[in-house]
Amino acid sequence: MSHTPLSDTWERGDPYEHYVGRWSRRVAPAFLAWLNVPPGRRWLDVGCGTGALCAAIVEHAAPASVSGVEPSEGFRETARKTLSAHAMFHAGSAAAIPLQDASVDVVVSGLVLNFVPDPAAALTEMSRVTASQGIIGAYVWDYAGKMELMRYFWDAAVHLDPGASKLDEGARFPLCRPEALTDLFARAGLEKIDVTPIDIPTPFTSFDDYWQPFLGGQGPAPAYAMSLAEPTRAALRECLRERLPVRPDGSIPLTARAWAVRSFVPDE
């Protein structure tokens, strides 16, 4: 089977929320606890998406201010619906942040770096807007390992169609490994770099609860699923049904791991 490139673009908040946003919301508080930033700091969330990390910052970090930068108008609108009283949202990207130099104390990015065309340029831009000795932190899914809801999907897809391996996030996104994150941040001139795994349970109540989000078309795996002809998609569905660890009550206990990294901007 031949494959045309699938878009990684995220545009609509609701399908994303059902697919992976609900789980990213569980990673965010654990990430913030690990960062251990004192209260009263100015925060920026780069690639803020639907606002999961911004909401956690507001709730858990006692910020002086929170800003989010996001290229997708649909995502920004979803974030504004729930957070407009607590955060400012700007159109922009990781490589073009519409803020002044040294205007924030903490820059974070959740589940975004893999999708940035030039991660090195993004870190340069994040450093620009961060004050000296400010913190830059990020986390990415462990696509190649313990991000199980996606790992099961791609392993089944490749089993049925070896050509799908070229679309597998675990192969396409080298930053899903801790060594690669450390190297990226070091090459950006950041200091005191630390990387840690964050594991969260991702329980599904049933096979349909697991499968339906892949039909939303948002993100690489759902886009692949929806690119298939119906008989092929049905074969993938049944292959997954056979492979997933289903309990007697029909529930599916999976784990999602994110690799988190934190660093400090050096003195000028």
mmCIF file of N, CA and C in Angstrom, residues 44-104:
data_model
loop_
_atom_site.group_PDB
_atom_site.id
_atom_site.type_symbol
_atom_site.label_atom_id
_atom_site.label_comp_id
_atom_site.label_asym_id
_atom_site.label_seq_id
_atom_site.Cartn_x
_atom_site.Cartn_y
_atom_site.Cartn_z
ATOM 1 N N LEU A 44 4.750 31.556 30.321
ATOM 2 C CA LEU A 44 4.362 31.476 28.913
ATOM 3 C C LEU A 44 4.283 30.007 28.511
ATOM 4 N N ASP A 45 3.175 29.635 27.887
ATOM 5 C CA ASP A 45 2.992 28.287 27.351
ATOM 6 C C ASP A 45 3.053 28.378 25.832
ATOM 7 N N VAL A 46 4.086 27.776 25.241
ATOM 8 C CA VAL A 46 4.306 27.827 23.801
ATOM 9 C C VAL A 46 3.642 26.619 23.138
ATOM 10 N N GLY A 47 2.750 26.888 22.190
ATOM 11 C CA GLY A 47 1.954 25.812 21.613
ATOM 12 C C GLY A 47 0.912 25.357 22.605
ATOM 13 N N CYS A 48 0.164 26.311 23.148
ATOM 14 C CA CYS A 48 -0.716 26.029 24.293
ATOM 15 C C CYS A 48 -1.917 25.169 23.937
ATOM 16 N N GLY A 49 -2.209 25.001 22.641
ATOM 17 C CA GLY A 49 -3.307 24.123 22.251
ATOM 18 C C GLY A 49 -4.626 24.544 22.854
ATOM 19 N N THR A 50 -5.333 23.594 23.423
ATOM 20 C CA THR A 50 -6.654 23.864 24.003
ATOM 21 C C THR A 50 -6.575 24.386 25.429
ATOM 22 N N GLY A 51 -5.360 24.584 25.952
ATOM 23 C CA GLY A 51 -5.207 25.229 27.247
ATOM 24 C C GLY A 51 -5.008 24.310 28.422
ATOM 25 N N ALA A 52 -4.690 23.037 28.191
ATOM 26 C CA ALA A 52 -4.534 22.093 29.301
ATOM 27 C C ALA A 52 -3.431 22.523 30.260
ATOM 28 N N LEU A 53 -2.280 22.870 29.724
ATOM 29 C CA LEU A 53 -1.166 23.255 30.582
ATOM 30 C C LEU A 53 -1.404 24.625 31.203
ATOM 31 N N CYS A 54 -1.969 25.561 30.449
ATOM 32 C CA CYS A 54 -2.297 26.873 31.008
ATOM 33 C C CYS A 54 -3.249 26.742 32.200
ATOM 34 N N ALA A 55 -4.259 25.901 32.065
ATOM 35 C CA ALA A 55 -5.209 25.697 33.158
ATOM 36 C C ALA A 55 -4.516 25.138 34.389
ATOM 37 N N ALA A 56 -3.590 24.216 34.188
ATOM 38 C CA ALA A 56 -2.859 23.648 35.321
ATOM 39 C C ALA A 56 -1.963 24.689 35.976
ATOM 40 N N ILE A 57 -1.347 25.565 35.177
ATOM 41 C CA ILE A 57 -0.519 26.637 35.732
ATOM 42 C C ILE A 57 -1.362 27.543 36.618
ATOM 43 N N VAL A 58 -2.531 27.944 36.123
ATOM 44 C CA VAL A 58 -3.437 28.799 36.895
ATOM 45 C C VAL A 58 -3.826 28.125 38.207
ATOM 46 N N GLU A 59 -4.109 26.842 38.149
ATOM 47 C CA GLU A 59 -4.612 26.128 39.325
ATOM 48 C C GLU A 59 -3.524 25.786 40.329
ATOM 49 N N HIS A 60 -2.320 25.459 39.854
ATOM 50 C CA HIS A 60 -1.315 24.879 40.734
ATOM 51 C C HIS A 60 -0.076 25.739 40.978
ATOM 52 N N ALA A 61 0.190 26.743 40.130
ATOM 53 C CA ALA A 61 1.490 27.414 40.195
ATOM 54 C C ALA A 61 1.452 28.837 40.750
ATOM 55 N N ALA A 62 0.295 29.341 41.139
ATOM 56 C CA ALA A 62 0.173 30.697 41.677
ATOM 57 C C ALA A 62 0.945 31.708 40.829
ATOM 58 N N PRO A 63 0.647 31.790 39.530
ATOM 59 C CA PRO A 63 1.426 32.662 38.636
ATOM 60 C C PRO A 63 1.075 34.135 38.808
ATOM 61 N N ALA A 64 2.035 34.999 38.470
ATOM 62 C CA ALA A 64 1.726 36.421 38.369
ATOM 63 C C ALA A 64 0.927 36.683 37.100
ATOM 64 N N SER A 65 1.246 35.967 36.041
ATOM 65 C CA SER A 65 0.525 36.085 34.776
ATOM 66 C C SER A 65 0.744 34.818 33.968
ATOM 67 N N VAL A 66 -0.173 34.553 33.036
ATOM 68 C CA VAL A 66 -0.065 33.401 32.145
ATOM 69 C C VAL A 66 -0.401 33.853 30.732
ATOM 70 N N SER A 67 0.483 33.540 29.798
ATOM 71 C CA SER A 67 0.224 33.790 28.389
ATOM 72 C C SER A 67 0.363 32.480 27.624
ATOM 73 N N GLY A 68 -0.378 32.381 26.549
ATOM 74 C CA GLY A 68 -0.262 31.224 25.670
ATOM 75 C C GLY A 68 -0.060 31.670 24.241
ATOM 76 N N VAL A 69 0.788 30.968 23.519
ATOM 77 C CA VAL A 69 1.014 31.224 22.100
ATOM 78 C C VAL A 69 0.612 29.970 21.335
ATOM 79 N N GLU A 70 -0.193 30.144 20.295
ATOM 80 C CA GLU A 70 -0.740 28.994 19.576
ATOM 81 C C GLU A 70 -1.086 29.400 18.142
ATOM 82 N N PRO A 71 -0.611 28.650 17.126
ATOM 83 C CA PRO A 71 -0.925 29.004 15.740
ATOM 84 C C PRO A 71 -2.343 28.676 15.308
ATOM 85 N N SER A 72 -2.988 27.702 15.945
ATOM 86 C CA SER A 72 -4.315 27.265 15.514
ATOM 87 C C SER A 72 -5.408 28.138 16.117
ATOM 88 N N GLU A 73 -6.153 28.794 15.250
ATOM 89 C CA GLU A 73 -7.255 29.631 15.733
ATOM 90 C C GLU A 73 -8.299 28.793 16.465
ATOM 91 N N GLY A 74 -8.566 27.593 15.965
ATOM 92 C CA GLY A 74 -9.543 26.726 16.619
ATOM 93 C C GLY A 74 -9.131 26.352 18.027
ATOM 94 N N PHE A 75 -7.872 26.045 18.212
ATOM 95 C CA PHE A 75 -7.376 25.709 19.543
ATOM 96 C C PHE A 75 -7.421 26.923 20.467
ATOM 97 N N ARG A 76 -6.987 28.094 19.950
ATOM 98 C CA ARG A 76 -7.019 29.304 20.782
ATOM 99 C C ARG A 76 -8.433 29.600 21.252
ATOM 100 N N GLU A 77 -9.393 29.403 20.359
ATOM 101 C CA GLU A 77 -10.782 29.683 20.726
ATOM 102 C C GLU A 77 -11.256 28.728 21.810
ATOM 103 N N THR A 78 -10.882 27.465 21.710
ATOM 104 C CA THR A 78 -11.242 26.504 22.753
ATOM 105 C C THR A 78 -10.644 26.911 24.088
ATOM 106 N N ALA A 79 -9.381 27.338 24.080
ATOM 107 C CA ALA A 79 -8.723 27.766 25.318
ATOM 108 C C ALA A 79 -9.393 29.009 25.902
ATOM 109 N N ARG A 80 -9.731 29.951 25.051
ATOM 110 C CA ARG A 80 -10.346 31.195 25.533
ATOM 111 C C ARG A 80 -11.690 30.944 26.211
ATOM 112 N N LYS A 81 -12.428 29.965 25.733
ATOM 113 C CA LYS A 81 -13.759 29.702 26.289
ATOM 114 C C LYS A 81 -13.698 29.414 27.783
ATOM 115 N N THR A 82 -12.608 28.790 28.225
ATOM 116 C CA THR A 82 -12.518 28.409 29.632
ATOM 117 C C THR A 82 -11.517 29.229 30.443
ATOM 118 N N LEU A 83 -10.589 29.922 29.748
ATOM 119 C CA LEU A 83 -9.490 30.543 30.489
ATOM 120 C C LEU A 83 -9.314 32.039 30.224
ATOM 121 N N SER A 84 -10.239 32.669 29.523
ATOM 122 C CA SER A 84 -10.029 34.069 29.140
ATOM 123 C C SER A 84 -9.881 34.988 30.341
ATOM 124 N N ALA A 85 -10.445 34.617 31.485
ATOM 125 C CA ALA A 85 -10.333 35.461 32.677
ATOM 126 C C ALA A 85 -8.988 35.305 33.376
ATOM 127 N N HIS A 86 -8.225 34.279 32.993
ATOM 128 C CA HIS A 86 -6.991 33.971 33.711
ATOM 129 C C HIS A 86 -5.735 34.022 32.847
ATOM 130 N N ALA A 87 -5.887 34.025 31.521
ATOM 131 C CA ALA A 87 -4.718 33.949 30.651
ATOM 132 C C ALA A 87 -4.972 34.728 29.367
ATOM 133 N N MET A 88 -3.882 35.191 28.769
ATOM 134 C CA MET A 88 -3.926 35.869 27.472
ATOM 135 C C MET A 88 -3.418 34.913 26.405
ATOM 136 N N PHE A 89 -4.106 34.856 25.273
ATOM 137 C CA PHE A 89 -3.720 33.946 24.205
ATOM 138 C C PHE A 89 -3.385 34.739 22.941
ATOM 139 N N HIS A 90 -2.230 34.392 22.351
ATOM 140 C CA HIS A 90 -1.713 35.119 21.196
ATOM 141 C C HIS A 90 -1.542 34.172 20.010
ATOM 142 N N ALA A 91 -1.788 34.700 18.812
ATOM 143 C CA ALA A 91 -1.443 33.974 17.598
ATOM 144 C C ALA A 91 0.063 34.027 17.420
ATOM 145 N N GLY A 92 0.663 32.896 17.149
ATOM 146 C CA GLY A 92 2.112 32.840 16.981
ATOM 147 C C GLY A 92 2.565 31.404 16.962
ATOM 148 N N SER A 93 3.862 31.217 16.915
ATOM 149 C CA SER A 93 4.417 29.870 16.872
ATOM 150 C C SER A 93 5.657 29.805 17.744
ATOM 151 N N ALA A 94 6.202 28.605 17.898
ATOM 152 C CA ALA A 94 7.388 28.432 18.722
ATOM 153 C C ALA A 94 8.578 29.192 18.166
ATOM 154 N N ALA A 95 8.621 29.376 16.861
ATOM 155 C CA ALA A 95 9.734 30.087 16.235
ATOM 156 C C ALA A 95 9.453 31.570 16.042
ATOM 157 N N ALA A 96 8.254 32.015 16.396
ATOM 158 C CA ALA A 96 7.883 33.431 16.267
ATOM 159 C C ALA A 96 6.934 33.784 17.408
ATOM 160 N N ILE A 97 7.511 34.040 18.579
ATOM 161 C CA ILE A 97 6.735 34.344 19.779
ATOM 162 C C ILE A 97 6.516 35.853 19.854
ATOM 163 N N PRO A 98 5.271 36.313 19.882
ATOM 164 C CA PRO A 98 4.996 37.754 19.835
ATOM 165 C C PRO A 98 5.113 38.428 21.203
ATOM 166 N N LEU A 99 6.245 38.224 21.872
ATOM 167 C CA LEU A 99 6.516 38.850 23.166
ATOM 168 C C LEU A 99 7.897 39.490 23.136
ATOM 169 N N GLN A 100 8.119 40.435 24.048
ATOM 170 C CA GLN A 100 9.382 41.142 24.100
ATOM 171 C C GLN A 100 10.469 40.290 24.756
ATOM 172 N N ASP A 101 11.726 40.688 24.549
ATOM 173 C CA ASP A 101 12.862 40.006 25.165
ATOM 174 C C ASP A 101 12.709 40.007 26.688
ATOM 175 N N ALA A 102 13.092 38.892 27.306
ATOM 176 C CA ALA A 102 13.150 38.768 28.771
ATOM 177 C C ALA A 102 11.854 39.209 29.451
ATOM 178 N N SER A 103 10.711 38.916 28.844
ATOM 179 C CA SER A 103 9.424 39.394 29.370
ATOM 180 C C SER A 103 8.701 38.371 30.231
ATOM 181 N N VAL A 104 9.229 37.148 30.321
ATOM 182 C CA VAL A 104 8.622 36.115 31.169
ATOM 183 C C VAL A 104 9.711 35.422 31.983
#
